[in-house]
Amino acid sequence: MITSLAYLGVRSPRSEDWRRFGEGFLGAELAADGPDGSVRLRVDDAAWRIQVHPAEQDSVAYFGWAVDHEEDLDVVLERLAAAGVTAERGSAELAEARSVNQLITFTDPWGFPHEVSWGQHFYPATFRPGRAVSGFVTGTQGLGHVLLMMPDIEAGHRFFHDVLGFKLSDKIIVPGQLNARFYHVNERHHTLALGQCPPGVAVFNHLMLQMKSIDDVGSAHDMLDEYDVPITLSLGRHTNDKTFSFYCATPSLFNIEVGFDGIEVNEEWVPYTYGAAAIWGHKLDPEAKNRPPGIVHPLAN
Ligand SMILES: [Fe+2]
């Protein structure tokens, strides 16, 4: 089944802004553009990990999950079919465009587009960060984690846990404020988080990138003003995965959590429930209250 987040794709009117944001601020490397002029960012030896396609409006293009073995794609197809979700095998052309060997595509019950692939293309010893950072924690932990929001978190749990096999790491429940669940598929404490949001919409809130050094987080924090990057949550440390991080707005509505020091889980992990999201810090910036909580799309019914 799914073992990591391999890549992420979004569409955005500000795709060009990702060159400076990605290379100069995040410390990613610019890969060659995609055929449609998309900006492609590397954070390790994978061909690319983040792709931003030029478009009129911001939207999620795909969450790109990975399986370890070719046959696992059949298992995912079977489980989706049993749950009544239509999935399709991607063409050879699509696999080439995603720099993977094979993939399947489907849309989840909240309208989020997903791809599950095997055989992401790697080019060992080729990654050169865009600025002086020690690098990104990837490998078996994949690109990072994403937080999706939906009105019915129990339904979200049934789909991502029961159907797709994401394993519960813990819950954070702050009555009246936050109802979130965190799931692992590898050693990373969570690769997927689900949060409850108001009825009628679904939200892609943020992508977390984990840096290898606390100084990579500090130096990015130093550059917020120079790069005109709005901060969303101040520096802080999470209760559950213990990540030290801050959150900032990307050029494309969703946020990036620039993190360090997240804990790892194993097969013996026992899920916890926490009553707060932060040990300290992670204060919502007053101006961030006026921005959308991420890439928001209406639900079909
Ligand atoms: Fe996060």
PDB file of C-alpha atoms and ligand atoms in Angstrom:
ATOM      1  CA  MET A   1       0.000   0.000   0.000  1.00  0.00           C
ATOM      2  CA  ILE A   2       0.965   3.682   0.135  1.00  0.00           C
ATOM      3  CA  THR A   3       4.398   4.255   1.671  1.00  0.00           C
ATOM      4  CA  SER A   4       5.108   7.957   1.124  1.00  0.00           C
ATOM      5  CA  LEU A   5       4.132  11.270  -0.425  1.00  0.00           C
ATOM      6  CA  ALA A   6       6.242  11.276  -3.587  1.00  0.00           C
ATOM      7  CA  TYR A   7       5.227  14.590  -5.133  1.00  0.00           C
ATOM      8  CA  LEU A   8       2.694  17.424  -5.125  1.00  0.00           C
ATOM      9  CA  GLY A   9       1.221  19.360  -8.036  1.00  0.00           C
ATOM     10  CA  VAL A  10      -0.801  22.579  -7.968  1.00  0.00           C
ATOM     11  CA  ARG A  11      -2.118  24.985 -10.604  1.00  0.00           C
ATOM     12  CA  SER A  12      -1.579  28.671 -10.021  1.00  0.00           C
ATOM     13  CA  PRO A  13      -1.733  32.105 -11.675  1.00  0.00           C
ATOM     14  CA  ARG A  14       1.510  32.877  -9.823  1.00  0.00           C
ATOM     15  CA  SER A  15       3.486  29.838 -10.974  1.00  0.00           C
ATOM     16  CA  GLU A  16       6.375  32.071 -12.089  1.00  0.00           C
ATOM     17  CA  ASP A  17       6.738  33.434  -8.539  1.00  0.00           C
ATOM     18  CA  TRP A  18       7.696  29.931  -7.422  1.00  0.00           C
ATOM     19  CA  ARG A  19      11.124  30.262  -9.043  1.00  0.00           C
ATOM     20  CA  ARG A  20      12.321  32.886  -6.566  1.00  0.00           C
ATOM     21  CA  PHE A  21      10.239  31.524  -3.674  1.00  0.00           C
ATOM     22  CA  GLY A  22      11.323  27.935  -4.262  1.00  0.00           C
ATOM     23  CA  GLU A  23      14.982  28.480  -4.994  1.00  0.00           C
ATOM     24  CA  GLY A  24      15.810  31.601  -3.006  1.00  0.00           C
ATOM     25  CA  PHE A  25      13.580  31.227   0.036  1.00  0.00           C
ATOM     26  CA  LEU A  26      12.966  27.489   0.468  1.00  0.00           C
ATOM     27  CA  GLY A  27      16.378  26.403  -0.788  1.00  0.00           C
ATOM     28  CA  ALA A  28      14.924  23.971  -3.356  1.00  0.00           C
ATOM     29  CA  GLU A  29      16.564  23.437  -6.760  1.00  0.00           C
ATOM     30  CA  LEU A  30      14.832  24.425  -9.997  1.00  0.00           C
ATOM     31  CA  ALA A  31      14.513  21.450 -12.351  1.00  0.00           C
ATOM     32  CA  ALA A  32      13.874  21.916 -16.082  1.00  0.00           C
ATOM     33  CA  ASP A  33      10.362  23.303 -16.702  1.00  0.00           C
ATOM     34  CA  GLY A  34       7.531  20.930 -17.593  1.00  0.00           C
ATOM     35  CA  PRO A  35       6.089  20.922 -21.143  1.00  0.00           C
ATOM     36  CA  ASP A  36       3.353  23.406 -20.163  1.00  0.00           C
ATOM     37  CA  GLY A  37       5.853  25.813 -18.600  1.00  0.00           C
ATOM     38  CA  SER A  38       5.288  24.427 -15.121  1.00  0.00           C
ATOM     39  CA  VAL A  39       7.876  25.234 -12.463  1.00  0.00           C
ATOM     40  CA  ARG A  40       9.381  22.073 -11.019  1.00  0.00           C
ATOM     41  CA  LEU A  41      11.254  22.029  -7.711  1.00  0.00           C
ATOM     42  CA  ARG A  42      13.670  19.440  -6.391  1.00  0.00           C
ATOM     43  CA  VAL A  43      14.426  18.910  -2.705  1.00  0.00           C
ATOM     44  CA  ASP A  44      16.519  15.752  -3.154  1.00  0.00           C
ATOM     45  CA  ASP A  45      17.703  13.435  -5.925  1.00  0.00           C
ATOM     46  CA  ALA A  46      14.181  12.759  -7.237  1.00  0.00           C
ATOM     47  CA  ALA A  47      13.582  14.282 -10.688  1.00  0.00           C
ATOM     48  CA  TRP A  48      11.301  16.823  -8.976  1.00  0.00           C
ATOM     49  CA  ARG A  49       8.949  16.837  -5.984  1.00  0.00           C
ATOM     50  CA  ILE A  50       6.796  19.966  -6.375  1.00  0.00           C
ATOM     51  CA  GLN A  51       5.276  21.076  -9.688  1.00  0.00           C
ATOM     52  CA  VAL A  52       3.374  24.326 -10.186  1.00  0.00           C
ATOM     53  CA  HIS A  53       1.408  24.490 -13.441  1.00  0.00           C
ATOM     54  CA  PRO A  54       0.428  27.878 -14.896  1.00  0.00           C
ATOM     55  CA  ALA A  55      -3.354  28.379 -14.699  1.00  0.00           C
ATOM     56  CA  GLU A  56      -6.010  31.065 -14.241  1.00  0.00           C
ATOM     57  CA  GLN A  57      -6.983  29.917 -10.749  1.00  0.00           C
ATOM     58  CA  ASP A  58      -5.345  28.211  -7.795  1.00  0.00           C
ATOM     59  CA  SER A  59      -6.241  24.552  -7.421  1.00  0.00           C
ATOM     60  CA  VAL A  60      -4.688  21.280  -6.370  1.00  0.00           C
ATOM     61  CA  ALA A  61      -3.556  19.348  -9.450  1.00  0.00           C
ATOM     62  CA  TYR A  62      -2.548  16.131  -7.668  1.00  0.00           C
ATOM     63  CA  PHE A  63      -1.330  14.644  -4.435  1.00  0.00           C
ATOM     64  CA  GLY A  64       1.254  12.120  -5.637  1.00  0.00           C
ATOM     65  CA  TRP A  65       1.516   9.110  -3.330  1.00  0.00           C
ATOM     66  CA  ALA A  66       3.982   6.256  -3.794  1.00  0.00           C
ATOM     67  CA  VAL A  67       3.859   2.483  -3.327  1.00  0.00           C
ATOM     68  CA  ASP A  68       6.947   0.285  -2.953  1.00  0.00           C
ATOM     69  CA  HIS A  69       6.093  -2.422  -5.487  1.00  0.00           C
ATOM     70  CA  GLU A  70       4.395  -2.453  -8.893  1.00  0.00           C
ATOM     71  CA  GLU A  71       1.808  -5.010  -7.672  1.00  0.00           C
ATOM     72  CA  ASP A  72       0.737  -2.626  -4.908  1.00  0.00           C
ATOM     73  CA  LEU A  73      -0.945  -0.457  -7.535  1.00  0.00           C
ATOM     74  CA  ASP A  74      -3.355  -3.371  -8.185  1.00  0.00           C
ATOM     75  CA  VAL A  75      -4.097  -3.570  -4.447  1.00  0.00           C
ATOM     76  CA  VAL A  76      -4.903   0.160  -4.334  1.00  0.00           C
ATOM     77  CA  LEU A  77      -7.142  -0.205  -7.416  1.00  0.00           C
ATOM     78  CA  GLU A  78      -9.015  -3.121  -5.801  1.00  0.00           C
ATOM     79  CA  ARG A  79      -9.526  -1.304  -2.511  1.00  0.00           C
ATOM     80  CA  LEU A  80     -10.769   1.833  -4.247  1.00  0.00           C
ATOM     81  CA  ALA A  81     -13.153  -0.221  -6.425  1.00  0.00           C
ATOM     82  CA  ALA A  82     -14.517  -2.005  -3.321  1.00  0.00           C
ATOM     83  CA  ALA A  83     -15.159   1.436  -1.786  1.00  0.00           C
ATOM     84  CA  GLY A  84     -16.976   2.583  -4.925  1.00  0.00           C
ATOM     85  CA  VAL A  85     -14.264   5.009  -6.035  1.00  0.00           C
ATOM     86  CA  THR A  86     -13.374   4.939  -9.722  1.00  0.00           C
ATOM     87  CA  ALA A  87      -9.642   4.879 -10.396  1.00  0.00           C
ATOM     88  CA  GLU A  88      -7.851   4.717 -13.723  1.00  0.00           C
ATOM     89  CA  ARG A  89      -4.449   3.631 -14.874  1.00  0.00           C
ATOM     90  CA  GLY A  90      -2.478   6.607 -16.127  1.00  0.00           C
ATOM     91  CA  SER A  91      -1.089   6.506 -19.669  1.00  0.00           C
ATOM     92  CA  ALA A  92       2.608   6.083 -20.435  1.00  0.00           C
ATOM     93  CA  GLU A  93       2.613   9.775 -21.375  1.00  0.00           C
ATOM     94  CA  LEU A  94       1.235  10.745 -17.969  1.00  0.00           C
ATOM     95  CA  ALA A  95       3.785   8.534 -16.204  1.00  0.00           C
ATOM     96  CA  GLU A  96       6.527  10.252 -18.194  1.00  0.00           C
ATOM     97  CA  ALA A  97       5.144  13.681 -17.263  1.00  0.00           C
ATOM     98  CA  ARG A  98       5.247  12.701 -13.579  1.00  0.00           C
ATOM     99  CA  SER A  99       8.738  11.142 -13.850  1.00  0.00           C
ATOM    100  CA  VAL A 100       7.464   7.778 -12.568  1.00  0.00           C
ATOM    101  CA  ASN A 101       7.277   4.287 -14.045  1.00  0.00           C
ATOM    102  CA  GLN A 102       3.519   3.696 -13.590  1.00  0.00           C
ATOM    103  CA  LEU A 103       0.606   5.381 -11.886  1.00  0.00           C
ATOM    104  CA  ILE A 104      -3.110   5.347 -11.207  1.00  0.00           C
ATOM    105  CA  THR A 105      -5.358   8.378 -10.775  1.00  0.00           C
ATOM    106  CA  PHE A 106      -8.548   8.991  -8.814  1.00  0.00           C
ATOM    107  CA  THR A 107     -10.584  11.728  -7.161  1.00  0.00           C
ATOM    108  CA  ASP A 108     -11.542  11.286  -3.509  1.00  0.00           C
ATOM    109  CA  PRO A 109     -15.069  11.880  -2.118  1.00  0.00           C
ATOM    110  CA  TRP A 110     -14.152  15.545  -1.389  1.00  0.00           C
ATOM    111  CA  GLY A 111     -12.933  16.287  -4.903  1.00  0.00           C
ATOM    112  CA  PHE A 112      -9.206  16.161  -4.141  1.00  0.00           C
ATOM    113  CA  PRO A 113      -7.266  14.692  -7.103  1.00  0.00           C
ATOM    114  CA  HIS A 114      -4.820  11.911  -6.216  1.00  0.00           C
ATOM    115  CA  GLU A 115      -2.217   9.872  -8.042  1.00  0.00           C
ATOM    116  CA  VAL A 116      -0.518   6.743  -6.750  1.00  0.00           C
ATOM    117  CA  SER A 117       2.694   5.806  -8.482  1.00  0.00           C
ATOM    118  CA  TRP A 118       5.492   3.297  -8.493  1.00  0.00           C
ATOM    119  CA  GLY A 119       9.027   3.930  -9.701  1.00  0.00           C
ATOM    120  CA  GLN A 120       9.720   7.640  -9.194  1.00  0.00           C
ATOM    121  CA  HIS A 121      12.824   8.607 -11.166  1.00  0.00           C
ATOM    122  CA  PHE A 122      15.925   9.333  -9.099  1.00  0.00           C
ATOM    123  CA  TYR A 123      19.254  10.803 -10.186  1.00  0.00           C
ATOM    124  CA  PRO A 124      21.719   9.975  -7.414  1.00  0.00           C
ATOM    125  CA  ALA A 125      24.156  12.647  -6.240  1.00  0.00           C
ATOM    126  CA  THR A 126      22.632  15.404  -8.391  1.00  0.00           C
ATOM    127  CA  PHE A 127      20.709  17.569  -5.881  1.00  0.00           C
ATOM    128  CA  ARG A 128      22.092  21.077  -5.440  1.00  0.00           C
ATOM    129  CA  PRO A 129      20.074  23.265  -3.034  1.00  0.00           C
ATOM    130  CA  GLY A 130      19.064  26.723  -4.244  1.00  0.00           C
ATOM    131  CA  ARG A 131      20.717  28.406  -1.266  1.00  0.00           C
ATOM    132  CA  ALA A 132      23.008  27.419   1.588  1.00  0.00           C
ATOM    133  CA  VAL A 133      20.785  24.936   3.468  1.00  0.00           C
ATOM    134  CA  SER A 134      21.848  21.587   4.865  1.00  0.00           C
ATOM    135  CA  GLY A 135      18.933  19.998   3.034  1.00  0.00           C
ATOM    136  CA  PHE A 136      15.562  18.300   3.323  1.00  0.00           C
ATOM    137  CA  VAL A 137      14.634  15.119   5.220  1.00  0.00           C
ATOM    138  CA  THR A 138      13.188  12.833   2.497  1.00  0.00           C
ATOM    139  CA  GLY A 139      14.365   9.293   1.578  1.00  0.00           C
ATOM    140  CA  THR A 140      11.908   6.676   2.850  1.00  0.00           C
ATOM    141  CA  GLN A 141       9.972   9.521   4.532  1.00  0.00           C
ATOM    142  CA  GLY A 142       9.034  11.027   1.154  1.00  0.00           C
ATOM    143  CA  LEU A 143       8.462  14.698   0.384  1.00  0.00           C
ATOM    144  CA  GLY A 144       6.834  15.732   3.684  1.00  0.00           C
ATOM    145  CA  HIS A 145       3.254  15.910   4.942  1.00  0.00           C
ATOM    146  CA  VAL A 146       0.032  17.536   3.790  1.00  0.00           C
ATOM    147  CA  LEU A 147      -3.035  18.718   5.744  1.00  0.00           C
ATOM    148  CA  LEU A 148      -6.422  18.358   4.053  1.00  0.00           C
ATOM    149  CA  MET A 149      -9.631  19.670   5.582  1.00  0.00           C
ATOM    150  CA  MET A 150     -13.156  18.355   5.143  1.00  0.00           C
ATOM    151  CA  PRO A 151     -16.497  18.920   6.958  1.00  0.00           C
ATOM    152  CA  ASP A 152     -16.870  15.306   8.165  1.00  0.00           C
ATOM    153  CA  ILE A 153     -13.597  14.069   9.636  1.00  0.00           C
ATOM    154  CA  GLU A 154     -15.122  10.665  10.483  1.00  0.00           C
ATOM    155  CA  ALA A 155     -15.846  10.139   6.787  1.00  0.00           C
ATOM    156  CA  GLY A 156     -12.308  11.295   6.042  1.00  0.00           C
ATOM    157  CA  HIS A 157     -10.974   8.711   8.481  1.00  0.00           C
ATOM    158  CA  ARG A 158     -13.044   5.948   6.882  1.00  0.00           C
ATOM    159  CA  PHE A 159     -11.608   6.769   3.447  1.00  0.00           C
ATOM    160  CA  PHE A 160      -7.944   7.409   4.188  1.00  0.00           C
ATOM    161  CA  HIS A 161      -7.579   4.907   7.083  1.00  0.00           C
ATOM    162  CA  ASP A 162     -10.008   2.133   6.231  1.00  0.00           C
ATOM    163  CA  VAL A 163      -9.702   2.213   2.420  1.00  0.00           C
ATOM    164  CA  LEU A 164      -6.196   3.549   1.730  1.00  0.00           C
ATOM    165  CA  GLY A 165      -4.465   2.150   4.826  1.00  0.00           C
ATOM    166  CA  PHE A 166      -3.058   5.316   6.428  1.00  0.00           C
ATOM    167  CA  LYS A 167      -2.247   4.433  10.071  1.00  0.00           C
ATOM    168  CA  LEU A 168      -3.393   6.688  12.904  1.00  0.00           C
ATOM    169  CA  SER A 169      -0.547   8.462  14.733  1.00  0.00           C
ATOM    170  CA  ASP A 170      -2.701  10.637  16.960  1.00  0.00           C
ATOM    171  CA  LYS A 171      -5.495  13.141  17.294  1.00  0.00           C
ATOM    172  CA  ILE A 172      -5.474  16.769  18.390  1.00  0.00           C
ATOM    173  CA  ILE A 173      -8.843  17.888  19.706  1.00  0.00           C
ATOM    174  CA  VAL A 174      -9.350  21.405  21.047  1.00  0.00           C
ATOM    175  CA  PRO A 175     -13.119  21.685  21.581  1.00  0.00           C
ATOM    176  CA  GLY A 176     -14.642  24.396  19.414  1.00  0.00           C
ATOM    177  CA  GLN A 177     -11.318  25.133  17.729  1.00  0.00           C
ATOM    178  CA  LEU A 178      -9.556  22.143  16.245  1.00  0.00           C
ATOM    179  CA  ASN A 179     -10.403  18.549  15.367  1.00  0.00           C
ATOM    180  CA  ALA A 180      -7.480  16.930  13.547  1.00  0.00           C
ATOM    181  CA  ARG A 181      -6.042  13.479  12.927  1.00  0.00           C
ATOM    182  CA  PHE A 182      -2.564  12.501  11.888  1.00  0.00           C
ATOM    183  CA  TYR A 183      -1.539   9.437   9.878  1.00  0.00           C
ATOM    184  CA  HIS A 184       1.746   7.709   9.073  1.00  0.00           C
ATOM    185  CA  VAL A 185       2.813   5.415   6.246  1.00  0.00           C
ATOM    186  CA  ASN A 186       6.563   5.415   7.048  1.00  0.00           C
ATOM    187  CA  GLU A 187       8.783   6.641   9.889  1.00  0.00           C
ATOM    188  CA  ARG A 188       7.647  10.247   9.490  1.00  0.00           C
ATOM    189  CA  HIS A 189       5.219  10.940  12.364  1.00  0.00           C
ATOM    190  CA  HIS A 190       2.587  11.922   9.836  1.00  0.00           C
ATOM    191  CA  THR A 191       2.486  12.052   6.080  1.00  0.00           C
ATOM    192  CA  LEU A 192      -1.209  12.971   6.019  1.00  0.00           C
ATOM    193  CA  ALA A 193      -3.241  15.076   8.421  1.00  0.00           C
ATOM    194  CA  LEU A 194      -6.994  15.612   8.265  1.00  0.00           C
ATOM    195  CA  GLY A 195      -8.764  18.564   9.836  1.00  0.00           C
ATOM    196  CA  GLN A 196     -12.447  19.359  10.189  1.00  0.00           C
ATOM    197  CA  CYS A 197     -13.701  22.482   8.399  1.00  0.00           C
ATOM    198  CA  PRO A 198     -17.138  24.132   7.956  1.00  0.00           C
ATOM    199  CA  PRO A 199     -19.711  22.503   5.640  1.00  0.00           C
ATOM    200  CA  GLY A 200     -19.682  23.047   1.875  1.00  0.00           C
ATOM    201  CA  VAL A 201     -15.946  23.260   1.259  1.00  0.00           C
ATOM    202  CA  ALA A 202     -12.730  21.253   1.308  1.00  0.00           C
ATOM    203  CA  VAL A 203      -9.297  22.798   1.881  1.00  0.00           C
ATOM    204  CA  PHE A 204      -5.676  21.984   1.127  1.00  0.00           C
ATOM    205  CA  ASN A 205      -4.080  23.828   4.036  1.00  0.00           C
ATOM    206  CA  HIS A 206      -0.327  23.112   3.987  1.00  0.00           C
ATOM    207  CA  LEU A 207       2.689  21.102   2.941  1.00  0.00           C
ATOM    208  CA  MET A 208       5.420  20.482   5.524  1.00  0.00           C
ATOM    209  CA  LEU A 209       9.035  20.304   4.449  1.00  0.00           C
ATOM    210  CA  GLN A 210      11.448  19.058   7.098  1.00  0.00           C
ATOM    211  CA  MET A 211      14.899  20.621   7.118  1.00  0.00           C
ATOM    212  CA  LYS A 212      18.018  18.777   8.245  1.00  0.00           C
ATOM    213  CA  SER A 213      19.151  21.664  10.486  1.00  0.00           C
ATOM    214  CA  ILE A 214      17.494  24.106  12.884  1.00  0.00           C
ATOM    215  CA  ASP A 215      19.560  26.791  11.126  1.00  0.00           C
ATOM    216  CA  ASP A 216      17.744  26.092   7.854  1.00  0.00           C
ATOM    217  CA  VAL A 217      14.488  27.022   9.627  1.00  0.00           C
ATOM    218  CA  GLY A 218      16.091  30.080  11.227  1.00  0.00           C
ATOM    219  CA  SER A 219      17.661  31.339   8.004  1.00  0.00           C
ATOM    220  CA  ALA A 220      14.341  30.967   6.131  1.00  0.00           C
ATOM    221  CA  HIS A 221      12.627  32.845   8.969  1.00  0.00           C
ATOM    222  CA  ASP A 222      15.227  35.606   8.591  1.00  0.00           C
ATOM    223  CA  MET A 223      14.384  35.930   4.884  1.00  0.00           C
ATOM    224  CA  LEU A 224      10.594  36.340   5.214  1.00  0.00           C
ATOM    225  CA  ASP A 225      10.733  40.125   4.712  1.00  0.00           C
ATOM    226  CA  GLU A 226      13.334  40.083   1.936  1.00  0.00           C
ATOM    227  CA  TYR A 227      11.236  37.602  -0.054  1.00  0.00           C
ATOM    228  CA  ASP A 228       7.874  39.221   0.824  1.00  0.00           C
ATOM    229  CA  VAL A 229       6.648  35.932   2.253  1.00  0.00           C
ATOM    230  CA  PRO A 230       3.702  36.429   4.660  1.00  0.00           C
ATOM    231  CA  ILE A 231       3.999  34.440   7.883  1.00  0.00           C
ATOM    232  CA  THR A 232       0.943  32.459   8.957  1.00  0.00           C
ATOM    233  CA  LEU A 233       1.975  30.816  12.245  1.00  0.00           C
ATOM    234  CA  SER A 234       4.915  32.061  14.296  1.00  0.00           C
ATOM    235  CA  LEU A 235       7.815  29.843  15.342  1.00  0.00           C
ATOM    236  CA  GLY A 236       6.665  27.106  17.695  1.00  0.00           C
ATOM    237  CA  ARG A 237       6.787  23.421  18.560  1.00  0.00           C
ATOM    238  CA  HIS A 238       3.945  20.966  17.985  1.00  0.00           C
ATOM    239  CA  THR A 239       2.622  18.776  20.800  1.00  0.00           C
ATOM    240  CA  ASN A 240       2.290  15.640  18.719  1.00  0.00           C
ATOM    241  CA  ASP A 241       5.188  15.293  16.257  1.00  0.00           C
ATOM    242  CA  LYS A 242       7.376  17.725  18.261  1.00  0.00           C
ATOM    243  CA  THR A 243       8.270  19.564  15.049  1.00  0.00           C
ATOM    244  CA  PHE A 244       9.894  22.974  15.533  1.00  0.00           C
ATOM    245  CA  SER A 245       8.556  25.125  12.705  1.00  0.00           C
ATOM    246  CA  PHE A 246       6.872  28.191  11.316  1.00  0.00           C
ATOM    247  CA  TYR A 247       4.163  28.375   8.646  1.00  0.00           C
ATOM    248  CA  CYS A 248       4.186  30.816   5.740  1.00  0.00           C
ATOM    249  CA  ALA A 249       2.041  31.567   2.691  1.00  0.00           C
ATOM    250  CA  THR A 250       3.249  30.304  -0.695  1.00  0.00           C
ATOM    251  CA  PRO A 251       2.503  32.270  -3.880  1.00  0.00           C
ATOM    252  CA  SER A 252      -0.449  29.876  -4.360  1.00  0.00           C
ATOM    253  CA  LEU A 253      -2.806  30.206  -1.359  1.00  0.00           C
ATOM    254  CA  PHE A 254      -1.688  27.109   0.542  1.00  0.00           C
ATOM    255  CA  ASN A 255       0.958  27.283   3.268  1.00  0.00           C
ATOM    256  CA  ILE A 256       4.319  25.690   3.734  1.00  0.00           C
ATOM    257  CA  GLU A 257       5.455  24.584   7.179  1.00  0.00           C
ATOM    258  CA  VAL A 258       9.227  24.902   7.352  1.00  0.00           C
ATOM    259  CA  GLY A 259      10.110  22.334  10.014  1.00  0.00           C
ATOM    260  CA  PHE A 260      12.862  20.596  11.906  1.00  0.00           C
ATOM    261  CA  ASP A 261      13.230  17.828  14.492  1.00  0.00           C
ATOM    262  CA  GLY A 262       9.971  15.899  13.948  1.00  0.00           C
ATOM    263  CA  ILE A 263       9.836  12.591  15.797  1.00  0.00           C
ATOM    264  CA  GLU A 264       9.703   9.254  13.998  1.00  0.00           C
ATOM    265  CA  VAL A 265       7.252   6.415  14.602  1.00  0.00           C
ATOM    266  CA  ASN A 266       7.508   2.631  14.180  1.00  0.00           C
ATOM    267  CA  GLU A 267       5.222  -0.418  14.051  1.00  0.00           C
ATOM    268  CA  GLU A 268       4.760  -0.349  17.847  1.00  0.00           C
ATOM    269  CA  TRP A 269       3.494   3.230  17.826  1.00  0.00           C
ATOM    270  CA  VAL A 270       0.448   3.788  20.075  1.00  0.00           C
ATOM    271  CA  PRO A 271      -1.879   6.671  19.083  1.00  0.00           C
ATOM    272  CA  TYR A 272      -2.339   9.531  21.543  1.00  0.00           C
ATOM    273  CA  THR A 273      -4.877  12.328  21.869  1.00  0.00           C
ATOM    274  CA  TYR A 274      -3.659  15.843  22.621  1.00  0.00           C
ATOM    275  CA  GLY A 275      -5.674  18.831  23.820  1.00  0.00           C
ATOM    276  CA  ALA A 276      -3.446  21.464  22.213  1.00  0.00           C
ATOM    277  CA  ALA A 277      -1.574  21.795  18.907  1.00  0.00           C
ATOM    278  CA  ALA A 278       1.501  23.624  20.211  1.00  0.00           C
ATOM    279  CA  ILE A 279       3.753  23.284  23.273  1.00  0.00           C
ATOM    280  CA  TRP A 280       4.665  26.920  22.667  1.00  0.00           C
ATOM    281  CA  GLY A 281       4.415  29.393  19.778  1.00  0.00           C
ATOM    282  CA  HIS A 282       2.554  28.796  16.464  1.00  0.00           C
ATOM    283  CA  LYS A 283       0.521  31.974  17.050  1.00  0.00           C
ATOM    284  CA  LEU A 284      -1.745  32.894  14.125  1.00  0.00           C
ATOM    285  CA  ASP A 285      -0.529  36.113  12.531  1.00  0.00           C
ATOM    286  CA  PRO A 286      -3.222  38.867  12.658  1.00  0.00           C
ATOM    287  CA  GLU A 287      -2.983  39.429   8.882  1.00  0.00           C
ATOM    288  CA  ALA A 288      -3.182  35.710   8.155  1.00  0.00           C
ATOM    289  CA  LYS A 289      -6.694  35.783   9.617  1.00  0.00           C
ATOM    290  CA  ASN A 290      -7.722  37.710   6.472  1.00  0.00           C
ATOM    291  CA  ARG A 291      -6.299  35.141   4.069  1.00  0.00           C
ATOM    292  CA  PRO A 292      -8.042  31.934   2.986  1.00  0.00           C
ATOM    293  CA  PRO A 293      -6.979  28.874   5.043  1.00  0.00           C
ATOM    294  CA  GLY A 294      -5.439  27.321   1.942  1.00  0.00           C
ATOM    295  CA  ILE A 295      -6.663  26.284  -1.519  1.00  0.00           C
ATOM    296  CA  VAL A 296     -10.412  26.103  -0.903  1.00  0.00           C
ATOM    297  CA  HIS A 297     -12.854  24.397  -3.249  1.00  0.00           C
ATOM    298  CA  PRO A 298     -16.626  23.940  -2.940  1.00  0.00           C
ATOM    299  CA  LEU A 299     -17.993  20.441  -2.355  1.00  0.00           C
ATOM    300  CA  ALA A 300     -20.276  18.960  -4.989  1.00  0.00           C
ATOM    301  CA  ASN A 301     -23.223  18.358  -2.629  1.00  0.00           C
TER     302      ASN A 301
HETATM  303 FE    FE B   1       2.093  20.361   9.655  1.00  0.00          FE
END
